[in-house]
Short mmCIF file of C-alpha atoms and ligand atoms in Angstrom, two decimals:
data_model
loop_
_atom_site.label_atom_id
_atom_site.label_comp_id
_atom_site.label_asym_id
_atom_site.label_seq_id
_atom_site.Cartn_x
_atom_site.Cartn_y
_atom_site.Cartn_z
CA MET A 128 137.76 -255.03 -11.47
CA ALA A 129 135.71 -256.82 -8.80
CA SER A 130 136.23 -255.41 -5.32
CA ALA A 131 138.07 -257.45 -2.73
CA LYS A 132 136.21 -259.63 -0.27
CA TYR A 133 136.84 -259.40 3.47
CA VAL A 134 137.02 -262.10 6.09
CA PHE A 135 137.20 -260.96 9.72
CA VAL A 136 138.57 -263.39 12.28
CA THR A 137 137.55 -262.68 15.87
CA GLY A 138 138.45 -264.60 19.00
CA GLY A 139 136.23 -265.62 21.89
CA VAL A 140 136.44 -267.15 25.38
CA THR A 141 140.22 -266.92 25.81
CA SER A 142 143.32 -265.61 24.13
CA SER A 143 146.00 -267.86 22.56
CA LEU A 144 143.53 -270.00 20.58
CA GLY A 145 145.58 -269.55 17.43
CA LYS A 146 143.69 -266.95 15.40
CA GLY A 147 146.89 -266.32 13.45
CA ILE A 148 147.23 -269.97 12.46
CA ILE A 149 143.54 -270.31 11.57
CA SER A 150 143.77 -267.15 9.47
CA ALA A 151 146.95 -268.38 7.79
CA SER A 152 145.47 -271.84 7.18
CA LEU A 153 142.30 -270.43 5.63
CA ALA A 154 144.46 -268.14 3.49
CA THR A 155 146.58 -271.12 2.39
CA LEU A 156 143.48 -273.01 1.27
CA LEU A 157 142.11 -270.01 -0.61
CA GLN A 158 145.50 -269.33 -2.19
CA SER A 159 145.78 -272.92 -3.36
CA ARG A 160 142.41 -272.47 -5.09
CA GLY A 161 143.97 -269.63 -7.08
CA PHE A 162 142.74 -266.63 -5.08
CA ARG A 163 145.13 -263.76 -4.34
CA VAL A 164 145.03 -263.52 -0.58
CA THR A 165 146.63 -261.43 2.13
CA ILE A 166 146.20 -261.33 5.89
CA GLN A 167 146.39 -258.33 8.17
CA LYS A 168 146.31 -258.01 11.92
CA PHE A 169 144.71 -255.26 14.00
CA ASP A 170 146.05 -255.18 17.55
CA PRO A 171 144.19 -253.34 20.31
CA TYR A 172 147.19 -252.14 22.35
CA LEU A 173 148.50 -248.58 22.52
CA ASN A 174 152.07 -249.12 21.39
CA VAL A 175 152.35 -247.69 17.89
CA ASP A 176 154.05 -250.94 16.92
CA PRO A 177 155.48 -253.87 18.88
CA GLY A 178 159.06 -252.72 18.24
CA THR A 179 159.39 -251.26 21.72
CA LEU A 180 158.00 -254.36 23.45
CA ASN A 181 160.18 -256.79 25.31
CA PRO A 182 159.86 -260.29 23.73
CA TYR A 183 158.50 -261.54 27.07
CA GLU A 184 155.44 -259.35 26.50
CA HIS A 185 154.45 -260.46 23.07
CA GLY A 186 157.02 -262.84 21.61
CA GLU A 187 159.26 -261.99 18.70
CA CYS A 188 159.00 -258.75 16.78
CA PHE A 189 158.70 -259.64 13.10
CA VAL A 190 160.15 -257.28 10.48
CA THR A 191 158.81 -256.79 6.96
CA ASP A 192 160.70 -255.81 3.79
CA ASP A 193 159.50 -252.23 4.12
CA GLY A 194 160.87 -252.04 7.65
CA ALA A 195 157.70 -252.38 9.74
CA GLU A 196 158.21 -253.87 13.19
CA THR A 197 155.17 -256.10 13.56
CA ASP A 198 153.38 -258.80 15.50
CA LEU A 199 154.81 -262.29 15.17
CA ASP A 200 151.63 -263.49 13.47
CA LEU A 201 152.79 -261.69 10.33
CA GLY A 202 155.63 -264.18 10.29
CA HIS A 203 153.09 -267.00 10.15
CA TYR A 204 151.24 -265.26 7.35
CA GLU A 205 154.42 -264.98 5.28
CA ARG A 206 155.60 -268.50 6.07
CA PHE A 207 152.26 -270.01 5.07
CA LEU A 208 151.57 -267.88 2.00
CA ASN A 209 155.15 -267.37 0.77
CA HIS A 210 154.14 -263.78 0.08
CA PRO A 211 155.56 -260.67 1.76
CA THR A 212 153.54 -258.50 4.11
CA SER A 213 154.11 -254.79 4.72
CA GLN A 214 153.49 -251.86 7.04
CA ALA A 215 149.82 -251.96 6.02
CA ASN A 216 149.38 -255.51 7.31
CA ASN A 217 149.72 -254.65 11.00
CA VAL A 218 147.84 -251.82 12.68
CA THR A 219 147.62 -251.07 16.40
CA THR A 220 145.32 -248.81 18.38
CA GLY A 221 148.38 -246.64 19.03
CA ARG A 222 148.92 -246.20 15.28
CA VAL A 223 145.22 -245.44 14.71
CA TYR A 224 145.10 -242.77 17.43
CA GLN A 225 148.44 -241.31 16.33
CA SER A 226 147.13 -240.82 12.84
CA VAL A 227 143.76 -239.37 13.95
CA ILE A 228 145.50 -236.96 16.34
CA GLU A 229 147.95 -235.88 13.61
CA LYS A 230 144.97 -235.18 11.34
CA GLU A 231 143.28 -233.19 14.11
CA ARG A 232 146.41 -231.07 14.60
CA ARG A 233 146.64 -230.50 10.86
CA GLY A 234 143.10 -229.18 10.90
CA ASP A 235 141.51 -231.99 8.85
CA PHE A 236 138.47 -232.02 11.15
CA LEU A 237 138.37 -228.26 11.73
CA GLY A 238 135.30 -227.18 13.70
CA LYS A 239 134.33 -230.73 14.69
CA THR A 240 134.56 -232.65 17.95
CA VAL A 241 136.91 -235.60 17.31
CA GLN A 242 135.47 -238.81 18.77
CA VAL A 243 135.92 -242.57 18.86
CA ILE A 244 132.79 -242.84 16.74
CA PRO A 245 133.12 -241.87 13.92
CA HIS A 246 136.75 -240.69 13.75
CA ILE A 247 138.57 -243.67 15.22
CA THR A 248 136.24 -246.20 13.59
CA ASN A 249 136.56 -244.41 10.23
CA GLU A 250 140.34 -244.56 10.51
CA ILE A 251 140.13 -248.29 11.34
CA LYS A 252 137.76 -248.98 8.44
CA GLU A 253 139.96 -247.05 6.04
CA ARG A 254 143.00 -249.02 7.15
CA MET A 255 141.07 -252.31 6.95
CA GLN A 256 140.44 -251.62 3.27
CA ILE A 257 143.86 -250.32 2.15
CA LEU A 258 145.11 -253.67 0.89
CA GLY A 259 141.71 -254.58 -0.54
CA ASN A 260 141.63 -251.31 -2.49
CA SER A 261 145.12 -251.88 -3.92
CA GLY A 262 143.72 -254.24 -6.55
CA ASP A 263 146.36 -256.82 -5.61
CA TYR A 264 144.05 -259.13 -3.66
CA ASP A 265 140.79 -261.02 -4.10
CA VAL A 266 140.42 -261.77 -0.42
CA VAL A 267 141.75 -259.85 2.59
CA ILE A 268 141.64 -261.73 5.88
CA THR A 269 141.70 -259.45 8.93
CA GLU A 270 142.62 -260.93 12.26
CA LEU A 271 141.40 -258.92 15.24
CA GLY A 272 143.82 -259.24 18.15
CA GLY A 273 142.43 -259.69 21.66
CA THR A 274 139.25 -261.37 22.78
CA VAL A 275 135.66 -260.35 22.11
CA GLY A 276 134.28 -258.57 25.17
CA ASP A 277 137.52 -256.71 25.96
CA ILE A 278 136.93 -252.97 26.34
CA GLU A 279 139.87 -252.19 24.07
CA SER A 280 138.46 -254.33 21.21
CA LEU A 281 135.18 -252.42 20.99
CA PRO A 282 136.16 -249.89 18.28
CA TYR A 283 137.36 -252.77 16.08
CA VAL A 284 134.18 -254.78 16.55
CA GLU A 285 132.13 -251.66 15.77
CA SER A 286 134.22 -251.08 12.62
CA VAL A 287 133.57 -254.66 11.51
CA ARG A 288 129.85 -254.14 12.14
CA GLN A 289 129.85 -251.04 9.96
CA LEU A 290 131.82 -252.68 7.16
CA CYS A 291 129.47 -255.69 7.16
CA TRP A 292 126.56 -253.23 6.95
CA GLU A 293 128.17 -251.17 4.18
CA ARG A 294 129.32 -254.17 2.14
CA PRO A 295 126.95 -257.03 2.98
CA ASP A 296 128.00 -259.10 -0.04
CA ASP A 297 131.72 -258.71 0.53
CA CYS A 298 132.18 -259.66 4.18
CA ALA A 299 132.26 -262.81 6.28
CA VAL A 300 132.96 -263.13 10.00
CA VAL A 301 134.74 -266.18 11.38
CA HIS A 302 134.68 -266.51 15.15
CA LEU A 303 137.37 -268.67 16.73
CA THR A 304 136.28 -270.03 20.06
CA LEU A 305 137.08 -272.64 22.68
CA ILE A 306 134.95 -275.66 23.53
CA PRO A 307 136.37 -276.72 26.89
CA TYR A 308 136.21 -280.31 28.11
CA LEU A 309 135.16 -280.81 31.73
CA SER A 310 136.76 -284.05 32.76
CA ALA A 311 134.65 -284.31 35.95
CA ALA A 312 131.51 -284.24 33.81
CA GLY A 313 133.12 -286.05 30.88
CA GLU A 314 131.64 -283.45 28.56
CA LEU A 315 132.50 -280.75 26.06
CA LYS A 316 130.86 -277.48 27.08
CA THR A 317 129.33 -275.01 24.64
CA LYS A 318 128.17 -272.30 27.05
CA PRO A 319 131.30 -270.11 26.96
CA THR A 320 131.01 -270.03 23.16
CA GLN A 321 127.33 -269.17 23.33
CA HIS A 322 128.20 -266.25 25.59
CA SER A 323 131.03 -264.96 23.45
CA VAL A 324 128.87 -265.14 20.32
CA LYS A 325 126.09 -263.34 22.21
CA SER A 326 128.55 -260.61 23.15
CA LEU A 327 129.45 -260.18 19.46
CA GLN A 328 125.79 -260.15 18.49
CA GLU A 329 125.06 -257.48 21.08
CA SER A 330 127.59 -255.35 19.25
CA GLY A 331 125.76 -256.02 16.00
CA VAL A 332 128.27 -258.49 14.55
CA PHE A 333 126.81 -261.85 13.55
CA PRO A 334 129.45 -264.50 12.97
CA ASP A 335 128.94 -266.65 9.87
CA VAL A 336 131.35 -269.39 10.83
CA LEU A 337 132.44 -270.81 14.19
CA VAL A 338 135.86 -272.40 14.39
CA CYS A 339 135.88 -274.43 17.58
CA ARG A 340 139.15 -275.25 19.30
CA THR A 341 138.74 -278.53 21.10
CA GLU A 342 140.74 -281.37 22.57
CA TYR A 343 138.07 -283.93 21.62
CA GLU A 344 135.96 -284.54 18.50
CA LEU A 345 132.76 -282.52 18.32
CA THR A 346 129.75 -284.82 18.04
CA GLU A 347 126.93 -284.16 15.61
CA SER A 348 124.66 -283.14 18.46
CA ILE A 349 127.19 -280.59 19.80
CA ARG A 350 127.58 -279.15 16.31
CA ARG A 351 123.81 -278.82 15.99
CA LYS A 352 123.51 -277.24 19.43
CA LEU A 353 126.26 -274.71 18.65
CA ALA A 354 124.64 -273.91 15.31
CA LEU A 355 121.19 -273.40 16.84
CA PHE A 356 122.27 -271.26 19.77
CA CYS A 357 124.90 -269.27 17.90
CA ASN A 358 122.71 -268.70 14.87
CA VAL A 359 124.95 -270.27 12.19
CA GLN A 360 124.40 -273.06 9.64
CA THR A 361 125.40 -276.52 10.91
CA ASP A 362 128.04 -276.84 8.18
CA SER A 363 129.51 -273.57 9.47
CA VAL A 364 130.50 -275.15 12.78
CA ILE A 365 134.11 -276.07 12.09
CA GLN A 366 136.08 -278.26 14.44
CA SER A 367 139.67 -277.27 15.11
CA ILE A 368 141.06 -280.16 17.08
CA ASP A 369 144.47 -279.83 18.75
CA ALA A 370 147.12 -280.64 16.15
CA ALA A 371 150.66 -281.95 16.51
CA THR A 372 152.08 -278.92 14.69
CA ILE A 373 150.72 -275.70 13.24
CA TYR A 374 151.54 -277.11 9.81
CA ASP A 375 148.82 -279.76 10.21
CA VAL A 376 146.11 -277.12 10.51
CA PRO A 377 145.54 -276.32 6.79
CA LYS A 378 144.76 -280.00 6.11
CA LEU A 379 142.43 -280.20 9.13
CA MET A 380 140.65 -277.05 7.97
CA LYS A 381 140.34 -278.49 4.48
CA GLU A 382 138.77 -281.65 5.88
CA GLU A 383 136.29 -279.50 7.78
CA GLN A 384 135.67 -277.49 4.57
CA LEU A 385 136.38 -274.12 6.17
CA ASP A 386 137.43 -272.75 2.76
CA LYS A 387 134.18 -273.85 1.08
CA VAL A 388 131.95 -272.42 3.79
CA VAL A 389 133.76 -269.07 3.67
CA LEU A 390 133.79 -268.90 -0.14
CA LYS A 391 130.08 -269.71 -0.23
CA LYS A 392 129.35 -266.89 2.18
CA LEU A 393 131.46 -264.48 0.10
CA GLY A 394 129.71 -265.53 -3.11
CA LEU A 395 132.97 -266.80 -4.65
CA SER A 396 133.42 -270.03 -6.60
CA HIS A 397 133.76 -272.97 -4.22
CA THR A 398 133.57 -275.97 -6.51
CA GLY A 399 136.32 -278.59 -6.47
CA GLU A 400 138.92 -278.97 -3.76
CA ALA A 401 141.93 -276.92 -2.67
CA ASP A 402 145.08 -278.60 -4.00
CA ILE A 403 147.51 -278.69 -1.10
CA THR A 404 149.71 -281.53 -2.37
CA ASN A 405 152.95 -279.56 -1.91
CA TRP A 406 151.92 -278.61 1.58
CA GLU A 407 151.14 -282.21 2.45
CA GLU A 408 154.50 -283.31 1.09
CA PHE A 409 156.17 -280.74 3.32
CA VAL A 410 154.33 -282.11 6.36
CA TYR A 411 155.06 -285.70 5.36
CA HIS A 412 158.81 -285.08 5.23
CA LEU A 413 158.65 -283.17 8.48
CA ASN A 414 157.05 -286.17 10.17
CA ASN A 415 159.25 -288.80 8.50
CA PRO A 416 162.85 -287.65 8.85
CA LYS A 417 165.75 -289.86 7.83
CA HIS A 418 168.23 -288.17 10.16
CA THR A 419 168.33 -286.00 13.25
CA VAL A 420 170.72 -283.28 14.40
CA ASP A 421 171.07 -281.51 17.73
CA ILE A 422 171.40 -277.76 17.50
CA ALA A 423 171.87 -275.35 20.39
CA LEU A 424 169.96 -272.10 20.26
CA VAL A 425 171.79 -269.79 22.63
CA GLY A 426 169.84 -266.71 23.70
CA LYS A 427 168.61 -264.85 26.72
CA TYR A 428 164.88 -265.13 26.12
CA VAL A 429 164.79 -268.94 25.90
CA GLU A 430 162.13 -269.35 28.61
CA LEU A 431 159.65 -267.95 26.10
CA LYS A 432 160.15 -269.82 22.86
CA ASP A 433 157.95 -267.36 20.95
CA SER A 434 160.82 -264.88 21.33
CA TYR A 435 162.69 -266.79 18.62
CA LYS A 436 159.65 -267.90 16.60
CA SER A 437 161.02 -267.18 13.14
CA ILE A 438 164.30 -268.95 13.93
CA SER A 439 162.63 -272.12 15.19
CA GLU A 440 160.23 -272.11 12.22
CA SER A 441 163.16 -271.67 9.81
CA PHE A 442 164.67 -274.83 11.27
CA ILE A 443 161.38 -276.63 10.65
CA HIS A 444 161.42 -275.57 7.00
CA ALA A 445 165.02 -276.76 6.65
CA SER A 446 164.18 -280.01 8.50
CA SER A 447 161.49 -280.98 6.03
CA PHE A 448 163.58 -279.92 3.03
CA LEU A 449 166.57 -282.02 4.16
CA ARG A 450 164.49 -284.84 5.71
CA CYS A 451 166.56 -284.15 8.80
CA LYS A 452 164.82 -283.41 12.07
CA VAL A 453 166.43 -280.54 13.97
CA ILE A 454 166.24 -281.05 17.71
CA LEU A 455 166.60 -277.57 19.17
CA HIS A 456 168.23 -277.23 22.58
CA TRP A 457 167.28 -273.92 24.16
CA ILE A 458 170.26 -272.67 26.12
CA CYS A 459 170.10 -269.61 28.34
CA SER A 460 173.15 -267.47 27.61
CA GLU A 461 173.06 -266.00 31.12
CA LYS A 462 173.88 -269.42 32.53
CA LEU A 463 176.91 -270.03 30.33
CA ASP A 464 180.47 -269.66 31.57
CA ALA A 465 183.70 -271.30 30.41
CA THR A 466 182.82 -274.59 32.15
CA SER A 467 179.08 -274.79 31.59
CA ALA A 468 179.53 -273.87 27.92
CA ILE A 469 181.50 -277.11 27.43
CA GLU A 470 178.91 -279.13 29.32
CA SER A 471 175.96 -277.59 27.44
CA LEU A 472 177.47 -277.66 23.97
CA LYS A 473 179.63 -280.78 23.85
CA ASN A 474 176.91 -282.96 22.34
CA MET A 475 175.69 -280.37 19.86
CA ASP A 476 176.08 -280.74 16.10
CA GLY A 477 175.67 -277.01 15.55
CA VAL A 478 175.45 -273.81 17.59
CA LEU A 479 173.27 -270.81 16.80
CA VAL A 480 173.72 -267.60 18.76
CA ALA A 481 170.53 -265.56 18.65
CA PRO A 482 169.75 -261.88 18.16
CA GLY A 483 169.21 -259.66 21.18
CA PHE A 484 169.65 -256.32 22.86
CA GLY A 485 171.55 -255.12 25.91
CA PRO A 486 174.28 -256.61 28.06
CA ARG A 487 172.36 -259.36 29.89
CA GLY A 488 173.75 -262.75 28.84
CA ILE A 489 176.32 -261.38 26.40
CA GLU A 490 179.34 -263.02 28.07
CA GLY A 491 177.62 -266.42 27.81
CA LYS A 492 177.10 -265.84 24.11
CA LEU A 493 180.83 -265.17 23.75
CA TYR A 494 181.64 -268.49 25.46
CA ALA A 495 179.26 -270.27 23.10
CA VAL A 496 180.95 -268.70 20.06
CA GLN A 497 184.39 -269.56 21.39
CA TYR A 498 183.42 -273.17 22.00
CA ALA A 499 181.96 -273.57 18.50
CA ARG A 500 184.91 -271.81 16.86
CA GLU A 501 187.65 -273.72 18.69
CA ASN A 502 185.94 -277.08 18.39
CA LYS A 503 185.03 -276.60 14.72
CA ILE A 504 181.32 -277.01 15.37
CA PRO A 505 179.12 -275.36 12.71
CA PHE A 506 178.28 -271.89 14.00
CA PHE A 507 175.55 -269.53 12.91
CA GLY A 508 175.37 -266.06 14.47
CA ILE A 509 172.39 -263.83 13.76
CA CYS A 510 172.52 -260.07 14.37
CA LEU A 511 173.75 -259.83 17.99
CA GLY A 512 174.98 -263.41 17.42
CA MET A 513 177.16 -262.16 14.56
CA GLN A 514 178.34 -259.22 16.67
CA ALA A 515 179.24 -261.67 19.46
CA SER A 516 181.33 -263.70 17.00
CA VAL A 517 183.25 -260.54 16.07
CA ILE A 518 183.84 -259.57 19.71
CA GLU A 519 184.96 -263.10 20.59
CA TYR A 520 187.38 -263.18 17.66
CA ALA A 521 188.77 -259.77 18.64
CA ARG A 522 189.34 -260.85 22.22
CA ASN A 523 190.69 -264.37 21.70
CA VAL A 524 192.39 -264.26 18.29
CA LEU A 525 193.35 -260.62 17.81
CA HIS A 526 194.09 -260.40 21.56
CA TYR A 527 192.17 -257.18 22.02
CA VAL A 528 191.16 -258.49 25.41
CA SER A 529 188.82 -255.65 26.28
CA ALA A 530 187.09 -255.60 22.87
CA HIS A 531 183.35 -255.09 23.01
CA SER A 532 180.33 -253.53 21.40
CA THR A 533 179.71 -249.97 22.51
CA GLU A 534 176.15 -251.11 23.17
CA MET A 535 177.49 -253.15 26.11
CA ASN A 536 180.49 -251.04 27.07
CA PRO A 537 180.57 -247.49 25.68
CA GLU A 538 184.07 -247.02 27.16
CA THR A 539 185.75 -250.04 25.56
CA SER A 540 189.20 -249.37 24.10
CA TYR A 541 188.42 -251.71 21.19
CA PRO A 542 184.93 -250.83 19.92
CA VAL A 543 184.87 -253.58 17.27
CA ILE A 544 181.08 -253.23 17.15
CA ASP A 545 180.00 -249.62 17.24
CA ILE A 546 176.85 -247.58 16.86
CA MET A 547 176.02 -246.74 13.23
CA LYS A 548 176.71 -243.15 12.26
CA ALA A 549 173.08 -242.61 11.30
CA GLN A 550 172.01 -243.86 14.75
CA LYS A 551 174.10 -241.39 16.75
CA LYS A 552 171.57 -238.59 16.53
CA VAL A 553 168.53 -240.80 17.14
CA ILE A 554 166.53 -239.77 20.21
CA ASN A 555 163.22 -241.63 19.82
CA MET A 556 163.41 -245.39 20.38
CA GLY A 557 160.36 -246.46 18.35
CA GLY A 558 160.84 -247.37 14.68
CA THR A 559 164.29 -245.79 14.45
CA MET A 560 166.65 -248.75 14.06
CA ARG A 561 168.11 -249.77 10.71
CA LEU A 562 164.99 -251.63 9.62
CA GLY A 563 163.85 -253.67 6.66
CA SER A 564 165.36 -254.90 3.45
CA CYS A 565 168.92 -253.87 2.50
CA ALA A 566 171.16 -255.06 -0.30
CA CYS A 567 174.30 -257.08 0.32
CA GLU A 568 177.03 -258.06 -2.16
CA LEU A 569 178.59 -261.45 -1.63
CA LYS A 570 182.29 -262.24 -2.05
CA LYS A 571 183.03 -265.07 -4.48
CA GLY A 572 184.48 -268.14 -2.83
CA SER A 573 182.61 -267.56 0.43
CA ILE A 574 180.11 -269.92 2.02
CA ALA A 575 177.43 -267.24 1.62
CA HIS A 576 178.10 -266.93 -2.12
CA ALA A 577 177.93 -270.68 -2.58
CA VAL A 578 174.78 -270.98 -0.47
CA TYR A 579 172.79 -268.19 -2.13
CA GLY A 580 174.19 -268.92 -5.60
CA VAL A 581 174.01 -265.22 -6.60
CA ASP A 582 176.23 -262.13 -6.27
CA LYS A 583 173.72 -259.85 -4.60
CA ILE A 584 170.99 -260.50 -2.05
CA ASP A 585 168.43 -258.55 -0.04
CA GLU A 586 167.81 -259.36 3.61
CA ARG A 587 165.94 -257.71 6.45
CA HIS A 588 167.61 -255.80 9.27
CA ARG A 589 166.80 -254.62 12.78
CA HIS A 590 169.77 -253.14 14.62
CA ARG A 591 171.59 -249.98 15.69
CA TYR A 592 175.18 -251.27 15.93
CA GLU A 593 177.52 -252.47 13.23
CA PHE A 594 180.92 -254.02 12.54
CA ASN A 595 183.47 -251.25 12.99
CA ASN A 596 185.29 -251.02 9.65
CA LEU A 597 188.33 -249.40 11.33
CA TYR A 598 189.26 -252.92 12.43
CA LEU A 599 188.41 -254.76 9.21
CA ASN A 600 192.04 -255.20 8.10
CA ASP A 601 193.07 -256.57 11.51
CA PHE A 602 190.32 -259.17 11.34
CA GLU A 603 190.96 -260.16 7.75
CA LYS A 604 194.72 -260.52 8.38
CA LEU A 605 194.01 -262.97 11.17
CA GLY A 606 191.41 -265.04 9.39
CA MET A 607 187.92 -263.61 9.91
CA LYS A 608 186.63 -262.37 6.56
CA ALA A 609 183.87 -259.95 5.65
CA THR A 610 182.06 -261.85 2.91
CA GLY A 611 178.94 -259.73 2.53
CA ILE A 612 179.01 -255.94 2.22
CA ASN A 613 176.27 -253.38 1.78
CA PRO A 614 177.12 -251.70 -1.56
CA GLU A 615 175.94 -248.21 -0.57
CA SER A 616 177.28 -247.87 2.96
CA GLY A 617 180.13 -250.38 3.02
CA LEU A 618 178.63 -251.92 6.19
CA VAL A 619 179.78 -255.46 6.87
CA GLU A 620 176.74 -257.73 6.69
CA ILE A 621 178.39 -261.17 6.83
CA VAL A 622 181.53 -262.54 8.47
CA GLU A 623 183.04 -265.99 7.97
CA ILE A 624 186.08 -267.94 9.13
CA PRO A 625 187.39 -269.87 6.12
CA ASN A 626 189.44 -272.48 8.01
CA HIS A 627 186.38 -273.59 9.96
CA PRO A 628 183.83 -276.11 8.56
CA TRP A 629 180.91 -273.65 8.75
CA PHE A 630 181.22 -270.39 10.63
CA VAL A 631 178.85 -267.68 9.42
CA GLY A 632 177.69 -264.54 11.21
CA VAL A 633 175.06 -262.36 9.59
CA GLN A 634 174.09 -258.84 10.64
CA PHE A 635 170.65 -259.34 9.04
CA HIS A 636 167.80 -261.68 9.96
CA PRO A 637 167.51 -264.50 7.43
CA GLU A 638 164.82 -266.12 9.59
CA TYR A 639 162.29 -263.50 8.51
CA LYS A 640 162.40 -264.75 4.94
CA SER A 641 162.19 -268.52 5.37
CA THR A 642 158.86 -270.01 4.27
CA VAL A 643 157.33 -273.47 3.83
CA ALA A 644 157.69 -273.15 0.05
CA ASN A 645 161.15 -271.53 0.24
CA PRO A 646 163.27 -272.70 3.17
CA HIS A 647 166.06 -270.19 3.73
CA PRO A 648 169.30 -271.35 2.07
CA LEU A 649 171.47 -270.31 5.04
CA PHE A 650 169.40 -272.43 7.45
CA VAL A 651 169.45 -275.33 5.00
CA SER A 652 173.21 -275.07 4.60
CA PHE A 653 173.78 -274.74 8.36
CA VAL A 654 171.69 -277.85 9.11
CA LYS A 655 173.54 -279.72 6.35
CA ALA A 656 176.84 -278.71 7.95
CA ALA A 657 175.56 -279.86 11.35
CA LEU A 658 174.57 -283.21 9.85
CA LYS A 659 178.01 -283.55 8.28
CA ASN A 660 179.61 -282.67 11.59
CA LYS A 661 177.54 -285.34 13.30
CA SER A 662 178.60 -288.06 10.90
N1 LIG B 226 171.58 -255.08 19.81
C1 LIG B 226 172.22 -255.20 18.54
C2 LIG B 226 172.08 -253.92 17.72
O1 LIG B 226 171.19 -253.14 17.95
C3 LIG B 226 171.72 -256.40 17.76
C4 LIG B 226 170.26 -256.32 17.42
C5 LIG B 226 169.65 -257.66 17.04
O2 LIG B 226 170.18 -258.71 17.39
N2 LIG B 226 168.50 -257.63 16.38
O3 LIG B 226 172.83 -253.72 16.81
#
């Protein structure tokens, strides 16, 4: 079996240039040529994983089937490739050091001084090759978080240098950089890129391809200048012009022949063209909707839209599938009370209450649920959103006026949402929630059963609290039904209200499994219900 090839994607000049999207777009092109591709991300921060980070720090925390709490770029990888990632696809400096220090304590390096070089770099190199060595992939794309020149990125750059030296025929380095436009001079400027490439070269890493983020077209002479001073072939200077959506990027990269240049460098077949017809159809329908709907996304992190990345992307997948543009209205739950909830939601065709942690903004979420329930507006509650729908129902229909989740009020006399038994003894906060894929059996006759079209599903979780089954009978008697149950634990995973047009709360996160090729059926059904409500 031929060994896997490696593409390293580094970033220069500034952060936020979209390394994740470039990596995912390149992977999409290679995949559509028949290569088996995966993408992994190495992040230079010291958290062992991003699970303990506030969304304001780093955007959403994405969760894989195997329960890894990861960087949101892994969501892009899955959405573009329609292929699951895993714990191995996201590594942080914290994880690398943790593992080296555990080995030191075990005595694996007995007698030796443990150092950044070679112990940390060896650990990084080993982890960079885990997926490649599995035999499951032809090409592994590795995105290096951070910007070249950062102190914390140095061990990663050194590891890339060593791998390129050890496997010269198997590696390519793509450097994503910014070509700023100086309006006073009326010119695109190449100097920052020259400097960032020089900084890589000083570390012994010689990029093969430059992907240049730019607001204006790169002229032939700029391409030649970049090639000459950055030591790459002219056809390896790839323009990445600002695009309307991230979904336009694969086509732009195809036009610039990024896939061909990379394949050539890796010594892989690069004849013919990548067939991205399905992708282009997806983008066409996204840009040419026949209908629109207005949907409220109620959450407490709405100032930073990346906090709900997978949810907003799931709506995009559903939009294209249904030819129905979803206009998302980001509503801050902290600002909602009985009056403002009416004002904010009265023109909405559907209401989604988002996941979250802690008490801030919870009362506003309850008002949003109540408004959607009483006014028969399609309602979709995800994780804390589902828990909010249960609390609201308990308070306003069951008349347990002080009902709450013990997360928000440990003293409540009606703990309708309570901490899971397995969570009671948990002391460490990192990686200890109920995480990853769990089974759920669907009740016949429910919306969920109709939507999924099967009796049993698997969805991904990230929570510590659950529906308190002590109250299940009370809820079911008064109309809220548990329509999805975990077969092993009996945990309620889905609630519905049958005499409402579309009221579904899910304890899991369907948004983590929606992809371009496979829009999530719950999002599709919810948008359909919103469209019906509108008409
Ligand atoms: N805070 C809630 C819990 O831990 C919900 C979590 C979430 O929305 N992801 O159960």
